[in-house]
Each structure stands twice: as structure tokens, then as C-alpha cells.
mmCIF file of C-alpha atoms (C1' of nucleotides) in Angstrom:
data_model
loop_
_atom_site.group_PDB
_atom_site.id
_atom_site.type_symbol
_atom_site.label_atom_id
_atom_site.label_comp_id
_atom_site.label_asym_id
_atom_site.label_seq_id
_atom_site.Cartn_x
_atom_site.Cartn_y
_atom_site.Cartn_z
ATOM 1 C CA UNK A 1 124.250 72.571 -77.308
ATOM 2 C CA UNK A 2 126.935 70.071 -78.364
ATOM 3 C CA UNK A 3 129.651 68.914 -75.976
ATOM 4 C CA UNK A 4 133.002 70.851 -76.091
ATOM 5 C CA UNK A 5 136.407 69.625 -75.340
ATOM 6 C CA UNK A 6 139.295 71.741 -73.738
ATOM 7 C CA UNK A 7 142.747 71.586 -72.438
ATOM 8 C CA UNK A 8 143.653 72.953 -69.100
ATOM 9 C CA UNK A 9 147.272 73.632 -68.206
ATOM 10 C CA UNK A 10 148.708 73.209 -64.598
ATOM 11 C CA UNK A 11 152.015 73.190 -63.078
ATOM 12 C CA UNK A 12 151.837 69.801 -61.262
ATOM 13 C CA UNK A 13 153.785 70.691 -58.264
ATOM 14 C CA UNK A 14 151.095 73.443 -57.654
ATOM 15 C CA UNK A 15 147.939 71.856 -58.649
ATOM 16 C CA UNK A 16 148.012 68.737 -60.754
ATOM 17 C CA UNK A 17 146.244 65.487 -61.571
ATOM 18 C CA UNK A 18 147.451 64.185 -58.395
ATOM 19 C CA UNK A 19 145.632 66.836 -56.216
ATOM 20 C CA UNK A 20 142.426 66.206 -58.481
ATOM 21 C CA UNK A 21 142.647 62.494 -57.684
ATOM 22 C CA UNK A 22 143.005 63.097 -53.995
ATOM 23 C CA UNK A 23 140.063 65.561 -53.456
ATOM 24 C CA UNK A 24 136.820 64.601 -52.362
ATOM 25 C CA UNK A 25 134.797 63.012 -55.253
ATOM 26 C CA UNK A 26 137.749 63.851 -57.355
ATOM 27 C CA UNK A 27 136.317 67.429 -57.870
ATOM 28 C CA UNK A 28 138.683 70.301 -57.806
ATOM 29 C CA UNK A 29 138.336 74.016 -58.444
ATOM 30 C CA UNK A 30 140.411 75.311 -61.530
ATOM 31 C CA UNK A 31 141.655 78.648 -60.275
ATOM 32 C CA UNK A 32 144.470 81.082 -60.731
ATOM 33 C CA UNK A 33 143.815 81.807 -64.352
ATOM 34 C CA UNK A 34 144.980 85.251 -64.857
ATOM 35 C CA UNK A 35 145.126 85.597 -68.479
ATOM 36 C CA UNK A 36 142.191 87.296 -70.504
ATOM 37 C CA UNK A 37 141.976 85.096 -73.320
ATOM 38 C CA UNK A 38 141.683 82.148 -71.142
ATOM 39 C CA UNK A 39 139.458 83.651 -68.868
ATOM 40 C CA UNK A 40 137.261 84.367 -71.690
ATOM 41 C CA UNK A 41 136.984 80.625 -72.695
ATOM 42 C CA UNK A 42 136.216 79.731 -68.945
ATOM 43 C CA UNK A 43 133.595 82.434 -68.542
ATOM 44 C CA UNK A 44 131.989 82.311 -71.734
ATOM 45 C CA UNK A 45 132.173 78.993 -73.319
ATOM 46 C CA UNK A 46 133.060 76.144 -70.914
ATOM 47 C CA UNK A 47 129.819 74.467 -70.348
ATOM 48 C CA UNK A 48 128.690 71.685 -67.839
ATOM 49 C CA UNK A 49 129.696 67.923 -68.816
ATOM 50 C CA UNK A 50 132.313 69.574 -71.235
ATOM 51 C CA UNK A 51 135.414 67.241 -71.419
ATOM 52 C CA UNK A 52 138.922 68.595 -70.559
ATOM 53 C CA UNK A 53 142.443 67.193 -70.981
ATOM 54 C CA UNK A 54 144.760 67.888 -67.823
ATOM 55 C CA UNK A 55 148.118 69.047 -69.072
ATOM 56 C CA UNK A 56 151.248 69.125 -66.864
ATOM 57 C CA UNK A 57 153.535 72.100 -67.811
ATOM 58 C CA UNK A 58 156.561 73.715 -66.571
ATOM 59 C CA UNK A 59 157.919 70.398 -65.357
ATOM 60 C CA UNK A 60 160.324 67.517 -66.166
ATOM 61 C CA UNK A 61 157.777 65.514 -68.169
ATOM 62 C CA UNK A 62 155.254 67.914 -69.966
ATOM 63 C CA UNK A 63 151.985 66.341 -71.490
ATOM 64 C CA UNK A 64 148.629 65.249 -71.156
ATOM 65 C CA UNK A 65 148.069 63.029 -68.079
ATOM 66 C CA UNK A 66 144.387 62.393 -68.051
ATOM 67 C CA UNK A 67 140.793 63.664 -68.578
ATOM 68 C CA UNK A 68 138.114 65.490 -66.587
ATOM 69 C CA UNK A 69 134.776 66.642 -66.984
ATOM 70 C CA UNK A 70 133.033 70.034 -66.139
ATOM 71 C CA UNK A 71 130.707 69.846 -63.071
ATOM 72 C CA UNK A 72 130.448 73.650 -62.123
ATOM 73 C CA UNK A 73 130.576 76.310 -64.903
ATOM 74 C CA UNK A 74 132.143 79.713 -64.267
ATOM 75 C CA UNK A 75 132.137 81.489 -60.816
ATOM 76 C CA UNK A 76 134.103 84.199 -59.369
ATOM 77 C CA UNK A 77 137.656 82.916 -58.469
ATOM 78 C CA UNK A 78 137.872 83.288 -54.643
ATOM 79 C CA UNK A 79 141.676 83.697 -54.738
ATOM 80 C CA UNK A 80 141.351 86.781 -56.566
ATOM 81 C CA UNK A 81 140.143 88.496 -53.320
ATOM 82 C CA UNK A 82 142.373 86.782 -50.713
ATOM 83 C CA UNK A 83 145.522 89.094 -50.165
ATOM 84 C CA UNK A 84 147.294 85.960 -48.838
ATOM 85 C CA UNK A 85 146.984 84.197 -52.179
ATOM 86 C CA UNK A 86 149.474 84.374 -55.014
ATOM 87 C CA UNK A 87 146.650 84.990 -57.236
ATOM 88 C CA UNK A 88 145.415 88.098 -55.285
ATOM 89 C CA UNK A 89 144.293 90.898 -57.684
ATOM 90 C CA UNK A 90 143.726 94.094 -55.768
ATOM 91 C CA UNK A 91 141.961 95.774 -58.568
ATOM 92 C CA UNK A 92 139.197 92.956 -58.529
ATOM 93 C CA UNK A 93 135.956 93.340 -56.278
ATOM 94 C CA UNK A 94 133.314 91.011 -55.250
ATOM 95 C CA UNK A 95 130.903 93.405 -57.106
ATOM 96 C CA UNK A 96 132.929 93.649 -60.172
ATOM 97 C CA UNK A 97 135.092 90.326 -60.388
ATOM 98 C CA UNK A 98 137.584 89.815 -62.937
ATOM 99 C CA UNK A 99 138.595 86.326 -62.890
ATOM 100 C CA UNK A 100 136.570 83.155 -62.934
ATOM 101 C CA UNK A 101 136.945 79.421 -61.659
ATOM 102 C CA UNK A 102 135.353 76.488 -62.840
ATOM 103 C CA UNK A 103 135.000 73.003 -60.973
ATOM 104 C CA UNK A 104 136.147 69.887 -62.850
ATOM 105 C CA UNK A 105 135.821 66.070 -61.668
ATOM 106 C CA UNK A 106 138.524 63.791 -62.749
ATOM 107 C CA UNK A 107 137.330 61.031 -65.094
ATOM 108 C CA UNK A 108 140.506 59.374 -66.142
ATOM 109 C CA UNK A 109 144.267 58.948 -65.372
ATOM 110 C CA UNK A 110 145.903 57.945 -68.409
ATOM 111 C CA UNK A 111 148.098 54.918 -68.215
ATOM 112 C CA UNK A 112 150.939 56.898 -69.582
ATOM 113 C CA UNK A 113 152.002 60.294 -70.424
ATOM 114 C CA UNK A 114 151.069 61.576 -73.802
ATOM 115 C CA UNK A 115 154.102 63.641 -74.084
ATOM 116 C CA UNK A 116 154.195 67.324 -75.793
ATOM 117 C CA UNK A 117 156.934 65.938 -78.129
ATOM 118 C CA UNK A 118 154.604 62.940 -79.198
ATOM 119 C CA UNK A 119 151.647 65.325 -79.854
ATOM 120 C CA UNK A 120 154.216 67.578 -82.007
ATOM 121 C CA UNK A 121 155.220 64.639 -83.749
ATOM 122 C CA UNK A 122 151.651 63.681 -85.151
ATOM 123 C CA UNK A 123 151.145 65.606 -88.366
ATOM 124 C CA UNK A 124 147.345 65.774 -87.867
ATOM 125 C CA UNK A 125 147.812 67.437 -84.558
ATOM 126 C CA UNK A 126 149.874 70.290 -85.984
ATOM 127 C CA UNK A 127 147.218 72.764 -85.749
ATOM 128 C CA UNK A 128 146.615 72.252 -82.089
ATOM 129 C CA UNK A 129 146.678 75.689 -80.139
ATOM 130 C CA UNK A 130 148.888 73.632 -77.635
ATOM 131 C CA UNK A 131 151.507 73.227 -80.750
ATOM 132 C CA UNK A 132 150.920 76.695 -82.382
ATOM 133 C CA UNK A 133 150.627 78.966 -79.357
ATOM 134 C CA UNK A 134 152.537 77.823 -76.357
ATOM 135 C CA UNK A 135 151.111 80.189 -73.919
ATOM 136 C CA UNK A 136 147.424 79.794 -73.334
ATOM 137 C CA UNK A 137 146.456 77.939 -70.052
ATOM 138 C CA UNK A 138 142.886 77.056 -71.034
ATOM 139 C CA UNK A 139 142.202 76.224 -74.753
ATOM 140 C CA UNK A 140 139.572 74.646 -76.903
ATOM 141 C CA UNK A 141 140.545 71.178 -78.582
ATOM 142 C CA UNK A 142 138.561 70.051 -81.402
ATOM 143 C CA UNK A 143 136.594 66.596 -81.655
ATOM 144 C CA UNK A 144 139.009 65.280 -84.074
ATOM 145 C CA UNK A 145 141.910 66.461 -81.922
ATOM 146 C CA UNK A 146 140.390 64.865 -78.742
ATOM 147 C CA UNK A 147 139.789 61.428 -80.824
ATOM 148 C CA UNK A 148 143.339 61.493 -82.225
ATOM 149 C CA UNK A 149 144.892 62.089 -78.781
ATOM 150 C CA UNK A 150 142.847 59.329 -76.859
ATOM 151 C CA UNK A 151 143.948 57.061 -79.780
ATOM 152 C CA UNK A 152 147.520 57.532 -79.043
ATOM 153 C CA UNK A 153 147.128 55.636 -75.610
ATOM 154 C "C1'" DG B 1 169.345 78.811 -66.766
ATOM 155 C "C1'" DC B 2 168.201 80.613 -71.270
ATOM 156 C "C1'" DC B 3 165.351 82.430 -74.464
ATOM 157 C "C1'" DA B 4 161.700 83.170 -77.605
ATOM 158 C "C1'" DA B 5 156.753 84.641 -77.583
ATOM 159 C "C1'" DC B 6 153.692 87.083 -76.043
ATOM 160 C "C1'" DG B 7 150.920 90.158 -72.609
ATOM 161 C "C1'" DT B 8 150.935 94.318 -69.516
ATOM 162 C "C1'" DT B 9 152.146 98.808 -68.046
ATOM 163 C "C1'" DG B 10 152.857 103.562 -68.486
ATOM 164 C "C1'" DG B 11 154.592 107.827 -70.875
ATOM 165 C "C1'" DC B 12 153.608 110.734 -74.343
ATOM 166 C "C1'" DG C 1 146.684 105.056 -79.564
ATOM 167 C "C1'" DC C 2 151.262 104.311 -80.037
ATOM 168 C "C1'" DC C 3 155.340 101.934 -78.631
ATOM 169 C "C1'" DA C 4 159.287 101.154 -75.611
ATOM 170 C "C1'" DA C 5 160.163 98.805 -71.563
ATOM 171 C "C1'" DC C 6 159.510 95.278 -68.788
ATOM 172 C "C1'" DG C 7 157.192 90.874 -66.725
ATOM 173 C "C1'" DT C 8 155.573 86.251 -67.462
ATOM 174 C "C1'" DT C 9 155.025 81.642 -69.596
ATOM 175 C "C1'" DG C 10 156.739 77.485 -70.780
ATOM 176 C "C1'" DG C 11 159.799 74.531 -73.654
ATOM 177 C "C1'" DC C 12 164.172 72.899 -73.868
#
DNA sequence: GCCAACGTTGGC
DNA sequence: GCCAACGTTGGC
């Protein structure tokens, strides 16, 4: 199957590109996704070696900060079973887990932020899900969008 | 902090 | 299954 491209959002003060960069082998678990549409992408479509834009949301400078690749496909998100976690879901059980995580490895830290405003200013990016639907924390990116954004650097 | 857009819950 | 009320996301 052809390689696919994604955009994953994170709040950088909770888990951002700096956390990934500091992790062993720069590999981190992408957890805490609690939206069914986003979960379905993770569970059903995100494949090994797919490439991912890391996006920082809900912060001073929102935008894309780097790239990663998928090194482990969907498995039950352990935080859903942990009552201490903000992501605890009492309705989820190990026998029938509701939420999934994937592992990604940081591949590139962009030399500068590609701001959301800059993306919105590109007519050829006007159909990006990021632009059209603000509330989706994992979302597909087309090959063309992937290339265009990399060319902005 | 505000607010628009969207998702979830729960009564009926 | 509908829909109102409420909660959350996320940009500004």
C-alpha cells in the first residue's frame, strides 16, 4: 500500500515536539485521542512508515513544527485504563478497548514554525482539513498538501 | 477570556 | 430517533 500522510495535533505544553525529541530513540506514544473520527483514522488507516506532520495547537504560536513517521500501528491506549490519568475512560475495558495509540519517531524538526496563518494564506491549501474543520486531532493530508507545505520552508 | 463549531448526553 | 442542553476544542 502506498505511503500515506497525516497531521497530528498536540498541545505542546502537554506533549509536543520537544517531548518527542527528548524521548529514547525519539520515539513517543501518541495517546489521549478521545474523538471517534480521529480514533478511526488511527485504528483503521495509519500504517507503518506513514509520515506525520506534528502540529502544535492551543498555544501562542500554532502551526506545524516538524515531521515524524509511524513506527508502531494502533494498539490499546493504556491511559484509558488508568484512573489517575486525565484520559481515563471508565467505560473502556481491556477486553473491549475503546481508544488506541500509535508510536511515532521524530524525523525532522523544522527550522521554523509553519504557522496556521501561513497555511491559510495559501490558496492551494484551502481544502486542507486543518483549514476547513478546526476540530479534528488526527487527520489525513494529501501528497500534494504534504509537498506544498514542505516547500514553504 | 470570548465565542463559533462541533461532539456528547439524556429525556422523551 | 429527535433534539435541547451542555461540554470541549481551538483560534483569536
